[in-house]
PDB file of C-alpha atoms in Angstrom:
ATOM      1  CA  MET A   1      91.402 133.041  88.621  1.00 74.00           C
ATOM      2  CA  ILE A   2      88.297 135.250  88.576  1.00 76.00           C
ATOM      3  CA  PRO A   3      88.594 136.137  92.312  1.00 74.00           C
ATOM      4  CA  VAL A   4      92.236 137.070  91.767  1.00 79.00           C
ATOM      5  CA  TRP A   5      91.540 139.287  88.750  1.00 84.00           C
ATOM      6  CA  CYS A   6      88.172 140.785  89.693  1.00 79.00           C
ATOM      7  CA  TRP A   7      88.297 141.124  93.498  1.00 79.00           C
ATOM      8  CA  GLY A   8      91.989 141.311  94.273  1.00 82.00           C
ATOM      9  CA  GLU A   9      92.046 138.091  96.302  1.00 82.00           C
ATOM     10  CA  THR A  10      95.219 136.122  96.696  1.00 85.00           C
ATOM     11  CA  LEU A  11      95.558 132.933  94.704  1.00 83.00           C
ATOM     12  CA  TRP A  12      95.855 130.927  97.914  1.00 85.00           C
ATOM     13  CA  ASN A  13      92.658 132.430  99.420  1.00 83.00           C
ATOM     14  CA  SER A  14      90.771 131.994  96.131  1.00 82.00           C
ATOM     15  CA  PHE A  15      91.665 128.312  95.984  1.00 85.00           C
ATOM     16  CA  PHE A  16      90.552 127.548  99.538  1.00 85.00           C
ATOM     17  CA  ILE A  17      87.305 129.503  99.398  1.00 82.00           C
ATOM     18  CA  ALA A  18      86.196 128.702  95.848  1.00 78.00           C
ATOM     19  CA  ALA A  19      87.395 125.099  95.674  1.00 84.00           C
ATOM     20  CA  MET A  20      88.084 123.538  99.042  1.00 89.00           C
ATOM     21  CA  ALA A  21      85.249 125.108 101.055  1.00 88.00           C
ATOM     22  CA  ARG A  22      82.740 124.190  98.345  1.00 87.00           C
ATOM     23  CA  TYR A  23      84.101 120.640  98.277  1.00 90.00           C
ATOM     24  CA  CYS A  24      83.783 120.286 102.078  1.00 91.00           C
ATOM     25  CA  VAL A  25      80.178 121.591 102.074  1.00 88.00           C
ATOM     26  CA  SER A  26      79.322 119.201  99.240  1.00 86.00           C
ATOM     27  CA  LEU A  27      80.827 116.194 101.057  1.00 90.00           C
ATOM     28  CA  ASN A  28      79.123 117.032 104.353  1.00 89.00           C
ATOM     29  CA  SER A  29      75.752 117.457 102.631  1.00 84.00           C
ATOM     30  CA  THR A  30      76.180 114.069 100.988  1.00 84.00           C
ATOM     31  CA  TRP A  31      77.141 112.387 104.248  1.00 88.00           C
ATOM     32  CA  LEU A  32      74.159 114.037 105.918  1.00 86.00           C
ATOM     33  CA  VAL A  33      71.919 111.771 103.851  1.00 86.00           C
ATOM     34  CA  ASN A  34      73.516 108.702 105.409  1.00 86.00           C
ATOM     35  CA  SER A  35      73.317 110.038 108.953  1.00 88.00           C
ATOM     36  CA  ALA A  36      70.392 112.435 109.526  1.00 88.00           C
ATOM     37  CA  ALA A  37      68.137 110.834 106.889  1.00 87.00           C
ATOM     38  CA  HIS A  38      68.454 107.541 108.764  1.00 89.00           C
ATOM     39  CA  LYS A  39      67.879 108.990 112.230  1.00 89.00           C
ATOM     40  CA  TYR A  40      65.598 112.052 112.216  1.00 89.00           C
ATOM     41  CA  GLY A  41      62.226 112.381 110.548  1.00 88.00           C
ATOM     42  CA  ASP A  42      59.048 110.539 109.713  1.00 88.00           C
ATOM     43  CA  GLN A  43      58.616 107.133 108.135  1.00 91.00           C
ATOM     44  CA  PRO A  44      55.408 107.481 106.092  1.00 90.00           C
ATOM     45  CA  PHE A  45      56.053 104.455 103.856  1.00 91.00           C
ATOM     46  CA  ASP A  46      57.735 101.874 106.104  1.00 90.00           C
ATOM     47  CA  SER A  47      58.183 102.365 109.831  1.00 88.00           C
ATOM     48  CA  TYR A  48      60.138  99.111 110.135  1.00 89.00           C
ATOM     49  CA  ILE A  49      63.294 100.370 108.368  1.00 90.00           C
ATOM     50  CA  GLU A  50      65.668 103.112 109.510  1.00 90.00           C
ATOM     51  CA  ALA A  51      65.363 105.394 106.464  1.00 90.00           C
ATOM     52  CA  ARG A  52      63.361 108.565 107.120  1.00 91.00           C
ATOM     53  CA  GLU A  53      61.883 111.586 105.373  1.00 89.00           C
ATOM     54  CA  ASN A  54      63.958 114.648 106.337  1.00 88.00           C
ATOM     55  CA  PRO A  55      63.098 118.006 104.687  1.00 87.00           C
ATOM     56  CA  VAL A  56      66.234 119.698 106.042  1.00 87.00           C
ATOM     57  CA  VAL A  57      68.431 117.121 104.299  1.00 88.00           C
ATOM     58  CA  ALA A  58      66.240 117.389 101.183  1.00 87.00           C
ATOM     59  CA  LEU A  59      66.812 121.121 101.097  1.00 86.00           C
ATOM     60  CA  LEU A  60      70.585 120.860 101.555  1.00 85.00           C
ATOM     61  CA  THR A  61      70.992 118.045  99.008  1.00 86.00           C
ATOM     62  CA  THR A  62      68.443 119.303  96.451  1.00 86.00           C
ATOM     63  CA  GLY A  63      66.024 116.415  96.970  1.00 84.00           C
ATOM     64  CA  GLU A  64      67.862 113.452  98.446  1.00 86.00           C
ATOM     65  CA  GLY A  65      66.331 113.723 101.917  1.00 86.00           C
ATOM     66  CA  TRP A  66      63.177 111.783 101.103  1.00 89.00           C
ATOM     67  CA  HIS A  67      64.997 108.615 102.092  1.00 89.00           C
ATOM     68  CA  ASN A  68      62.105 106.440 103.329  1.00 90.00           C
ATOM     69  CA  TYR A  69      60.416 106.765  99.945  1.00 91.00           C
ATOM     70  CA  HIS A  70      63.714 106.107  98.152  1.00 91.00           C
ATOM     71  CA  HIS A  71      64.284 102.836 100.060  1.00 92.00           C
ATOM     72  CA  ILE A  72      60.734 101.601  99.377  1.00 92.00           C
ATOM     73  CA  PHE A  73      60.531 102.665  95.719  1.00 92.00           C
ATOM     74  CA  PRO A  74      64.174 102.736  94.520  1.00 92.00           C
ATOM     75  CA  TRP A  75      63.207 102.657  90.819  1.00 92.00           C
ATOM     76  CA  ASP A  76      61.275 105.949  91.038  1.00 93.00           C
ATOM     77  CA  TYR A  77      63.480 108.589  89.437  1.00 92.00           C
ATOM     78  CA  ALA A  78      61.954 111.368  91.544  1.00 90.00           C
ATOM     79  CA  ALA A  79      62.941 109.782  94.892  1.00 87.00           C
ATOM     80  CA  SER A  80      59.838 111.420  96.384  1.00 85.00           C
ATOM     81  CA  GLU A  81      56.075 111.472  96.013  1.00 84.00           C
ATOM     82  CA  LEU A  82      55.992 115.227  96.605  1.00 81.00           C
ATOM     83  CA  GLY A  83      56.687 116.384  93.070  1.00 77.00           C
ATOM     84  CA  TYR A  84      58.863 119.506  92.939  1.00 74.00           C
ATOM     85  CA  THR A  85      58.646 120.293  96.660  1.00 73.00           C
ATOM     86  CA  LEU A  86      62.272 120.516  97.891  1.00 76.00           C
ATOM     87  CA  ASN A  87      63.365 118.305  95.005  1.00 86.00           C
ATOM     88  CA  LEU A  88      65.483 120.202  92.495  1.00 88.00           C
ATOM     89  CA  THR A  89      66.969 116.921  91.304  1.00 88.00           C
ATOM     90  CA  LYS A  90      63.547 115.938  89.893  1.00 91.00           C
ATOM     91  CA  VAL A  91      63.259 119.351  88.228  1.00 91.00           C
ATOM     92  CA  PHE A  92      66.661 118.848  86.588  1.00 93.00           C
ATOM     93  CA  ILE A  93      65.791 115.327  85.368  1.00 93.00           C
ATOM     94  CA  ASP A  94      62.446 116.566  84.006  1.00 93.00           C
ATOM     95  CA  VAL A  95      64.185 119.365  82.086  1.00 94.00           C
ATOM     96  CA  MET A  96      66.658 116.833  80.669  1.00 95.00           C
ATOM     97  CA  ALA A  97      63.702 114.630  79.655  1.00 95.00           C
ATOM     98  CA  MET A  98      62.062 117.589  77.877  1.00 95.00           C
ATOM     99  CA  ILE A  99      65.147 118.116  75.731  1.00 96.00           C
ATOM    100  CA  GLY A 100      65.617 114.387  75.123  1.00 95.00           C
ATOM    101  CA  LEU A 101      68.638 113.705  77.314  1.00 96.00           C
ATOM    102  CA  ALA A 102      66.702 111.567  79.822  1.00 95.00           C
ATOM    103  CA  TYR A 103      64.133 108.975  78.873  1.00 94.00           C
ATOM    104  CA  ASP A 104      62.284 105.887  80.160  1.00 94.00           C
ATOM    105  CA  LEU A 105      61.720 107.582  83.514  1.00 94.00           C
ATOM    106  CA  LYS A 106      60.157 105.150  85.968  1.00 94.00           C
ATOM    107  CA  THR A 107      57.695 106.188  88.657  1.00 92.00           C
ATOM    108  CA  ALA A 108      55.893 104.296  91.386  1.00 91.00           C
ATOM    109  CA  ASN A 109      52.207 103.508  90.949  1.00 90.00           C
ATOM    110  CA  PRO A 110      50.065 105.928  93.048  1.00 88.00           C
ATOM    111  CA  ASP A 111      47.973 102.985  94.317  1.00 89.00           C
ATOM    112  CA  ALA A 112      51.129 101.185  95.453  1.00 90.00           C
ATOM    113  CA  ILE A 113      52.280 104.335  97.243  1.00 89.00           C
ATOM    114  CA  LYS A 114      48.922 104.693  99.005  1.00 87.00           C
ATOM    115  CA  ASP A 115      48.831 101.002  99.990  1.00 88.00           C
ATOM    116  CA  ARG A 116      52.358 101.145 101.355  1.00 89.00           C
ATOM    117  CA  LYS A 117      51.568 104.239 103.436  1.00 88.00           C
ATOM    118  CA  LEU A 118      48.467 102.666 104.913  1.00 86.00           C
ATOM    119  CA  ASN A 119      49.940  99.220 105.582  1.00 87.00           C
ATOM    120  CA  SER A 120      53.414  99.849 106.983  1.00 87.00           C
ATOM    121  CA  GLY A 121      53.842 103.623 107.315  1.00 85.00           C
ATOM    122  CA  ASP A 122      53.783 105.579 110.548  1.00 84.00           C
ATOM    123  CA  GLY A 123      50.654 107.535 109.550  1.00 78.00           C
ATOM    124  CA  THR A 124      52.334 110.921 109.134  1.00 82.00           C
ATOM    125  CA  ARG A 125      51.541 111.510 105.467  1.00 74.00           C
ATOM    126  CA  VAL A 126      48.036 110.246 104.856  1.00 64.00           C
ATOM    127  CA  THR A 127      45.136 112.230 103.461  1.00 62.00           C
ATOM    128  CA  LEU A 128      41.902 112.851 105.320  1.00 51.00           C
ATOM    129  CA  ASN A 129      40.028 109.988 103.615  1.00 56.00           C
ATOM    130  CA  GLU A 130      42.737 107.391 104.346  1.00 57.00           C
ATOM    131  CA  LYS A 131      42.864 105.485 107.628  1.00 56.00           C
ATOM    132  CA  PRO A 132      46.339 104.229 108.543  1.00 50.00           C
ATOM    133  CA  LYS A 133      46.637 100.870 110.253  1.00 54.00           C
ATOM    134  CA  ARG A 134      49.277 102.219 112.630  1.00 50.00           C
ATOM    135  CA  THR A 135      50.422 105.733 113.532  1.00 47.00           C
ATOM    136  CA  LEU A 136      53.510 107.003 115.296  1.00 46.00           C
ATOM    137  CA  ASN A 137      54.300 110.488 116.480  1.00 49.00           C
ATOM    138  CA  THR A 138      57.954 111.088 117.238  1.00 48.00           C
ATOM    139  CA  LYS A 139      59.667 113.937 119.051  1.00 46.00           C
ATOM    140  CA  TYR A 140      61.793 114.548 115.957  1.00 46.00           C
ATOM    141  CA  THR A 141      58.811 115.523 113.830  1.00 43.00           C
ATOM    142  CA  LYS A 142      58.462 118.900 115.482  1.00 45.00           C
ATOM    143  CA  TRP A 143      62.199 119.498 115.215  1.00 45.00           C
ATOM    144  CA  LEU A 144      62.016 119.048 111.454  1.00 45.00           C
ATOM    145  CA  LEU A 145      59.137 121.530 111.118  1.00 43.00           C
ATOM    146  CA  LEU A 146      56.947 119.108 109.232  1.00 44.00           C
ATOM    147  CA  PRO A 147      53.366 120.265 108.689  1.00 46.00           C
ATOM    148  CA  THR A 148      52.065 116.859 109.733  1.00 45.00           C
ATOM    149  CA  PHE A 149      53.181 117.207 113.373  1.00 42.00           C
ATOM    150  CA  GLN A 150      50.556 116.273 115.939  1.00 44.00           C
ATOM    151  CA  LYS A 151      51.269 117.303 119.514  1.00 44.00           C
ATOM    152  CA  ASN A 152      52.276 114.388 121.698  1.00 45.00           C
ATOM    153  CA  THR A 153      51.528 115.410 125.271  1.00 43.00           C
ATOM    154  CA  ASN A 154      53.498 112.724 127.072  1.00 44.00           C
ATOM    155  CA  ASN A 155      56.723 113.147 125.014  1.00 43.00           C
ATOM    156  CA  LYS A 156      56.869 109.429 124.272  1.00 45.00           C
ATOM    157  CA  ALA A 157      56.230 107.518 121.090  1.00 46.00           C
ATOM    158  CA  ASN A 158      52.484 107.141 120.671  1.00 44.00           C
ATOM    159  CA  TYR A 159      51.288 104.022 118.888  1.00 44.00           C
ATOM    160  CA  ASP A 160      47.665 103.791 117.795  1.00 46.00           C
ATOM    161  CA  GLU A 161      46.388 100.477 116.543  1.00 42.00           C
TER     162      GLU A 161
END
């Protein structure tokens, strides 16, 4: 009713813009997790499953695009090892925990995260002092504008043992 009273919009136009368009954007963002987050992006924790880390999806869904981490550590409430980076859902849960509405928050052990990255990840999110057992550079990494992109000169998947 606010668009009708304040901006002179018709009731019909107000309903479709304020309700239906928002609903469609919300549904498509949610479905994007099940499509793009399983096809495009890096697999820093397990390169043998289809789930991937996709910052574009994380931005659109306020933190649900870190899908490879979510599939490996499903009990971690943050759904990402990156803290508040592109993860407004974690911010919201932390605020709720501060006021007592969320409690018993579970997180993955940092050593388990590191071990998983080094043992079965694709080598895209390791620190300088860690040596991955296997690395993979994909053509989709550059498309996603990830800072961990390494130029692959032959445009094919590059496996280093």
